[in-house]
Coordinates of C-alpha atoms and ligand atoms in Angstrom, one line a residue:
X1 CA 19.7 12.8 3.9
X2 CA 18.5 10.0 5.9
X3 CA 15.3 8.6 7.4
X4 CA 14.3 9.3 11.2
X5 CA 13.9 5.4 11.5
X6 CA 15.5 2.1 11.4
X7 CA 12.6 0.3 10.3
X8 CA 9.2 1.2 8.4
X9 CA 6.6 -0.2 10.2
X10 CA 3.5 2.1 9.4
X11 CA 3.1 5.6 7.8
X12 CA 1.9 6.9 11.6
X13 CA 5.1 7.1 12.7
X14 CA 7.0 9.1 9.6
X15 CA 7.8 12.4 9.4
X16 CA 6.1 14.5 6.8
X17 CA 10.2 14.6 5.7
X18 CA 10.9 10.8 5.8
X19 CA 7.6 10.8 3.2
X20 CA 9.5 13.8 1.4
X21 CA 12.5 11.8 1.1
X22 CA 11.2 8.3 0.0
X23 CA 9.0 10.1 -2.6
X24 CA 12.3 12.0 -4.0
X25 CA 14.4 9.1 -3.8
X26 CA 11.9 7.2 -5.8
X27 CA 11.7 9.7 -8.5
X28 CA 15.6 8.8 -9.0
X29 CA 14.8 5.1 -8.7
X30 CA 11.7 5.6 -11.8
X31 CA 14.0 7.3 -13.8
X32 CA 16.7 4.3 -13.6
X33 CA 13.3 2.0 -14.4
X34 CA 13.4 3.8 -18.0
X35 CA 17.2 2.9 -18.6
X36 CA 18.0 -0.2 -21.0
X37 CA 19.6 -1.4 -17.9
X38 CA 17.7 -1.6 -15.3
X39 CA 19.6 -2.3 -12.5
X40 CA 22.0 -0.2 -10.0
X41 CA 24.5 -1.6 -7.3
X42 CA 23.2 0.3 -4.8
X43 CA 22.2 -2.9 -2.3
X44 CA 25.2 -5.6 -3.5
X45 CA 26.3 -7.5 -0.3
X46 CA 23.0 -6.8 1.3
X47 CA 20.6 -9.9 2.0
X48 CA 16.9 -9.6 2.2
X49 CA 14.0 -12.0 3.0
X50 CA 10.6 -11.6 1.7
X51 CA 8.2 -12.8 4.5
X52 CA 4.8 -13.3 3.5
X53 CA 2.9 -15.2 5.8
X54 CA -0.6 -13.6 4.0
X55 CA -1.4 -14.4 -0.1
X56 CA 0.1 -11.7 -2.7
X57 CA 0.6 -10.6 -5.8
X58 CA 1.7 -7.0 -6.6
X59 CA 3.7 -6.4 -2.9
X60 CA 5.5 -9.5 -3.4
X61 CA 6.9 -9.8 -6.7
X62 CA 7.1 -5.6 -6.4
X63 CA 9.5 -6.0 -3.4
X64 CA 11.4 -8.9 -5.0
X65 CA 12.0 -7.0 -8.4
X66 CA 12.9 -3.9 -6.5
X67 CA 15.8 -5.8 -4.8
X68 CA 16.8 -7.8 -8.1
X69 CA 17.3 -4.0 -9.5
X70 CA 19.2 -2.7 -6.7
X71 CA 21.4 -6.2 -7.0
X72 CA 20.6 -7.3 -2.7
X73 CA 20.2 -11.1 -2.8
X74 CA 16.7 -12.3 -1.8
X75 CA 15.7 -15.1 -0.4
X76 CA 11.6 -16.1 -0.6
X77 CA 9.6 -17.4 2.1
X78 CA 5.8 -18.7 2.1
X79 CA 4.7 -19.4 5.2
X80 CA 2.1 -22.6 3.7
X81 CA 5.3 -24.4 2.8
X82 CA 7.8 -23.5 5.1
X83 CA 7.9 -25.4 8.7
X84 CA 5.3 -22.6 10.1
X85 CA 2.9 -25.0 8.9
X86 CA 4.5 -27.7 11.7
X87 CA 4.0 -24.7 14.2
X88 CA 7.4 -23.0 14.9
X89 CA 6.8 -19.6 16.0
X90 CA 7.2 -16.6 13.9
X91 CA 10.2 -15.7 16.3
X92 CA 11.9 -18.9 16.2
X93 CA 11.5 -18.8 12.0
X94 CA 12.7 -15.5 11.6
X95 CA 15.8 -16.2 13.9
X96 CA 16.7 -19.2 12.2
X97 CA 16.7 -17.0 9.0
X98 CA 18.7 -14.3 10.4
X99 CA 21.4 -16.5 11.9
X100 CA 22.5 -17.2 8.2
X101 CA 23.2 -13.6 7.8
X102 CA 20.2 -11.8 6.6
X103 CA 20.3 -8.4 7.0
X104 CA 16.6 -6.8 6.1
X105 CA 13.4 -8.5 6.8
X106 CA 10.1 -7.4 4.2
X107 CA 7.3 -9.2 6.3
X108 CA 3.5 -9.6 5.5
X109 CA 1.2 -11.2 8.4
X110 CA -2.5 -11.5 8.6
X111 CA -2.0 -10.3 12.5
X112 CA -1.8 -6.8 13.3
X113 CA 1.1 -5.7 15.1
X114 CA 3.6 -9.0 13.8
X115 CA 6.0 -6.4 12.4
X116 CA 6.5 -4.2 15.2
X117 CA 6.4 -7.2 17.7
X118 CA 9.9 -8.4 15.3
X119 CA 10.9 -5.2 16.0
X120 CA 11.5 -5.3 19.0
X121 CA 13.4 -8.6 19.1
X122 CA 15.7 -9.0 16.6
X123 CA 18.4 -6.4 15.1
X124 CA 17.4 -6.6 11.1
X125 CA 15.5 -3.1 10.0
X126 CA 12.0 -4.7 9.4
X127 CA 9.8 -3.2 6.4
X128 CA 5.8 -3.7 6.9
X129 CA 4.6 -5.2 3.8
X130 CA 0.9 -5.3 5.2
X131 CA 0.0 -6.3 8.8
X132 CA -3.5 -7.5 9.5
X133 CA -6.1 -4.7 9.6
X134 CA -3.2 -2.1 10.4
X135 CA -1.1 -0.6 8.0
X136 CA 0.2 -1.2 4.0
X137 CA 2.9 1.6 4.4
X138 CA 4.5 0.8 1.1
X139 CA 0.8 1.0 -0.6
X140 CA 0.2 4.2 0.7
X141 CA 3.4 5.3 -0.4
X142 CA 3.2 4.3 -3.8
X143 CA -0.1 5.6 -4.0
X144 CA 1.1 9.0 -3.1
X145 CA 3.9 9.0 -5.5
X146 CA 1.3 8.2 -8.2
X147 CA -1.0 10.6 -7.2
X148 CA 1.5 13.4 -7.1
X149 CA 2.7 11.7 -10.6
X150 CA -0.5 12.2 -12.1
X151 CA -2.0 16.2 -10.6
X152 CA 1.4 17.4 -9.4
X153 CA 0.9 17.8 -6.0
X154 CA -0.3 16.5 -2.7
X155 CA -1.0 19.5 -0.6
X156 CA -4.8 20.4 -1.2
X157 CA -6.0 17.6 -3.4
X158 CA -9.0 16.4 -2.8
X159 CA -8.8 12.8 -2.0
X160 CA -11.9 10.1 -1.4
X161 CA -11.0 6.7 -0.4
X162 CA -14.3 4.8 -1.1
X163 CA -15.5 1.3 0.3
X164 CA -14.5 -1.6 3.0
X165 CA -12.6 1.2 5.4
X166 CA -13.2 -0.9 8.2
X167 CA -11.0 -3.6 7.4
X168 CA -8.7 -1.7 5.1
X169 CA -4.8 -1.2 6.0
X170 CA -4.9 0.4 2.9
X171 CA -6.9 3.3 4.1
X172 CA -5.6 3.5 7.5
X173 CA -2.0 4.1 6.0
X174 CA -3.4 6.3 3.0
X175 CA -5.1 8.8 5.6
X176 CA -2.3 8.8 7.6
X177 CA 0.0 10.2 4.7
X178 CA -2.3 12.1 2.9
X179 CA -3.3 14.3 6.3
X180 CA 0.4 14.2 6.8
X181 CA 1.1 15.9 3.4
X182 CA -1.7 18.3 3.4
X183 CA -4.1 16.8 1.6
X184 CA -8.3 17.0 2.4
X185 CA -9.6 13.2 2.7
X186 CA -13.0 12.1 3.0
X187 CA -14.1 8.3 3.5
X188 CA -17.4 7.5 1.7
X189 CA -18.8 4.2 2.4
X190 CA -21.7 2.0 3.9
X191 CA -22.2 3.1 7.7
X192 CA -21.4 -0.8 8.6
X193 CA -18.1 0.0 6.8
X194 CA -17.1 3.0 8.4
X195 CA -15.4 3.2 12.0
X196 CA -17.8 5.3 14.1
X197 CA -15.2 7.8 15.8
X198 CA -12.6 7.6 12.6
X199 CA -13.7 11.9 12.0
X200 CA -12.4 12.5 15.1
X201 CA -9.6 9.8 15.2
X202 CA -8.1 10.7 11.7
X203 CA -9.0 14.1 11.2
X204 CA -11.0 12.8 7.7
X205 CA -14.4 14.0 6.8
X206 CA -17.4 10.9 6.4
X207 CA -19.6 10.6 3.8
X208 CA -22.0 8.0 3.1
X209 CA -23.1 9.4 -0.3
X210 CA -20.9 8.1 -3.6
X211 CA -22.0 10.6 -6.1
X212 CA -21.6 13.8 -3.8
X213 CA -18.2 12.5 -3.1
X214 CA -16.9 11.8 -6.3
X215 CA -18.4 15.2 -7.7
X216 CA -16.2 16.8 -4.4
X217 CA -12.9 14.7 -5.1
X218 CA -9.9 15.2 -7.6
X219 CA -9.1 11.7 -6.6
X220 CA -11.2 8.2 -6.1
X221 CA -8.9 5.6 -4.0
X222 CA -11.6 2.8 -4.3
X223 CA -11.2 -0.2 -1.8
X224 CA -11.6 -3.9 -2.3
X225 CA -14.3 -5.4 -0.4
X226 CA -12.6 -7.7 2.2
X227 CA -14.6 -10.7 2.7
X228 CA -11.8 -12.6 4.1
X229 CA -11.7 -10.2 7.1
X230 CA -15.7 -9.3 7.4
X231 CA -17.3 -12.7 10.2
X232 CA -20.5 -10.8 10.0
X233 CA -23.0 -9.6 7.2
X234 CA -22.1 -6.2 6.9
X235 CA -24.1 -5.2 4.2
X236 CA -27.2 -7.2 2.3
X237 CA -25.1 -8.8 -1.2
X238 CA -22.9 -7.9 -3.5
X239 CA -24.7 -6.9 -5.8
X240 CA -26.8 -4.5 -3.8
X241 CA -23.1 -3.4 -3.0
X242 CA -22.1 -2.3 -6.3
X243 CA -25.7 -0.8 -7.0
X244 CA -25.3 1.6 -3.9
X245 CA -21.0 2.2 -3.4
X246 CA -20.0 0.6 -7.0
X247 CA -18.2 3.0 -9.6
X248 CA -19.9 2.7 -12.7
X249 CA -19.1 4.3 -16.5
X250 CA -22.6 5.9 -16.2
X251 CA -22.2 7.2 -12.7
X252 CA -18.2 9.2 -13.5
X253 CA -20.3 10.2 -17.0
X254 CA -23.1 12.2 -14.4
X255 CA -20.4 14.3 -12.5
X256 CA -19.7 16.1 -16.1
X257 CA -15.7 16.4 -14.3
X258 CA -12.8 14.0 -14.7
X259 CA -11.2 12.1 -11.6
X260 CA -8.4 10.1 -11.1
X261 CA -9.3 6.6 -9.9
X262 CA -7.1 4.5 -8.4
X263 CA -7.5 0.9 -6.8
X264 CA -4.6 -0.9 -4.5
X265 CA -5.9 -4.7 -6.3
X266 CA -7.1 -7.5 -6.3
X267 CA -10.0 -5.6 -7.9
X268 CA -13.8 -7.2 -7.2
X269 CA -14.8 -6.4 -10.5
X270 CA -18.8 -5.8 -10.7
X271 CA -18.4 -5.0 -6.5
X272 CA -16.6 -2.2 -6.0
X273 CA -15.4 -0.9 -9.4
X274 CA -16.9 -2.0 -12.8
X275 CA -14.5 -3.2 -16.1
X276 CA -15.6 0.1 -17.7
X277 CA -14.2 2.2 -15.1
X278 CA -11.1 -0.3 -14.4
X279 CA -9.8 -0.4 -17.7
X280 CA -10.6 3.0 -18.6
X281 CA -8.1 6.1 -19.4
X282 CA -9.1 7.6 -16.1
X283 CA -7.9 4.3 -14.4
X284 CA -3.9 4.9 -13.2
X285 CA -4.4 1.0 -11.6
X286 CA -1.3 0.1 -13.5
X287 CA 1.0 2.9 -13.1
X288 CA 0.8 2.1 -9.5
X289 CA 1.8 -1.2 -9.8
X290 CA 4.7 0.7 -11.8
X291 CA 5.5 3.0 -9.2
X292 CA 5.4 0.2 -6.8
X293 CA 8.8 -0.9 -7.4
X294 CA 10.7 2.7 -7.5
X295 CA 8.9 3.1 -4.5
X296 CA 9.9 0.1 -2.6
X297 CA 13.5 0.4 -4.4
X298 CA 13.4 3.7 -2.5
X299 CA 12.2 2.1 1.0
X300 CA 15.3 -0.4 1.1
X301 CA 17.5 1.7 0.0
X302 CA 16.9 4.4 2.1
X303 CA 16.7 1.6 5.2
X304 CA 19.9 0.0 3.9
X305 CA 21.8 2.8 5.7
X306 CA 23.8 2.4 2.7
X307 CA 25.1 6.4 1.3
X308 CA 26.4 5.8 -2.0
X309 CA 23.9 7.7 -4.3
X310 CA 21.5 5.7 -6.7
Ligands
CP401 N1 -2.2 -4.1 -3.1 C1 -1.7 -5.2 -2.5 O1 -1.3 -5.3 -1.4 O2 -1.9 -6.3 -3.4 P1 -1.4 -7.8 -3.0 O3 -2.2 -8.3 -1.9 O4 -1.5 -8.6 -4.3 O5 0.1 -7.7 -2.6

């Protein structure tokens, strides 16, 4: 089977069968992750790029393990000390990197759109490793495959996604997949936090009230607080933050039900998500930095075009 597209720019565009597909594939890819040997040749001969004109930690070295195990050769590139900094254009760079043979580009870019603009200009298949406010396709995938991992299914769980949904390609991607896949998603947040027509854009119910909708969920996705992206006070401090929205040990104890919570990292500890809940048992914060690499194994592989099975 293949996917229905060249490139994977954002969850909004996939098939409910392309999610199907990279989810199965990256069962394959997680069971090859148990082996003494890690690796597979599935992607020898192929040349990727990491991109990443935005800070990161898990999406980066995730996608650059997930090539070393599929044996593609990588090459790294960080914008701050590449010659972006002296102002070539992120057209110009990316040409000048493909002319040496480069055949798949994983980019990350604090503007929306920088992906799909590449797209459209030069021949590579392009993977989305986080664009702007947009989408975090490879997030949201990963946070499916852990979800399904950890309750068995997708269809009819119960999923909040709790915080900054405003500026969060996190959650634009997650409620794309998780409608996609049949699952029930509500976003619970500050109003100032919330898009005002996202109900009716998204199909996702809105609540502003934390303890109703963690005693409703089966799943907490709880998001970072983006200072970097808010230019305006959209709320009175942090700490009034994390005494209103923040998931405490005492507040999971009142709802007298176990849920899954899950976080996509950097984690504001004491803001959104306390240490007590982080590090607890009914944290799975580190099996989806696990699953991050079967999944993203699964992404280029499947985009590789390449048929030989993993
Ligand atoms: N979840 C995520 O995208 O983390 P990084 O910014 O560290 O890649």
């Amino acid at each position: 089977m293949q996917l229905s597209t060249k490139h994977l720019l954002g969850i909004k565009n996939l098939s409910s069968q392309d999610i199907s597909l990279i989810l199965s594939t990256a069962e394959q890819f997680k069971e090859v992750l148990q082996r003494p040997v890690k690796k597979v040749p599935s992607l020898r001969e192929v040349t990727i790029v990491n991109l990443f004109y935005e800070n990161s930690t898990r999406t980066r070295i995730s996608f650059e393990l997930a090539e070393k195990r599929l044996s593609a050769d990588t090459i790294n590139f960080a914008a701050s000390s590449s010659s972006a900094a002296k102002g070539e254009t992120l057209l110009d760079t990316v040409n000048n990197i493909l002319s040496m043979k480069v055949d798949m580009v994983v980019m990350r870019h604090s503007a929306s759109g920088a992906p799909h603009f590449l797209a459209q200009h030069i021949p590579a298949a392009i993977i989305n490793a986080g664009d702007g406010i947009n989408e975090h396709p490879t997030q949201a995938l990963l946070d499916a495959f852990s979800i399904q991992e950890k309750t068995g299914s997708l269809s009819g769980r119960k999923v909040a996604i709790i915080g900054d949904i405003m500026h969060s390609r996190v959650a634009q991607s997650n409620i794309y997949l998780l409608k996609k896949m049949g699952a029930e998603v509500v976003v619970c947040g500050p109003p100032t936090l919330i898009p005002k027509h996202i109900a009716s854009a998204l199909g996702v119910s809105v609540s502003y009230n934390i303890k109703e909708t963690l005693a409703w969920c089966d799943v907490a996705n709880v998001l970072r607080i983006q200072l970097e992206r808010q230019n305006q006070v959209l709320f009175s401090s942090l700490r009034e933050y994390n005494i209103a929205y923040g998931i405490s040990r005492q507040l999971l104890d009142s709802l007298h039900k176990e849920i899954v919570i899950m976080h996509p990292g950097p984690i504001n500890r004491g803001v959104e998500l306390n240490s007590d809940v982080a590090d607890s048992k009914q944290s799975i914060i580190l099996q989806q930095v696990e699953n991050g690499v079967a999944v993203r194994m699964a992404v280029l592989y499947l985009l590789s075009g390449r048929t030989a099975q993993a």
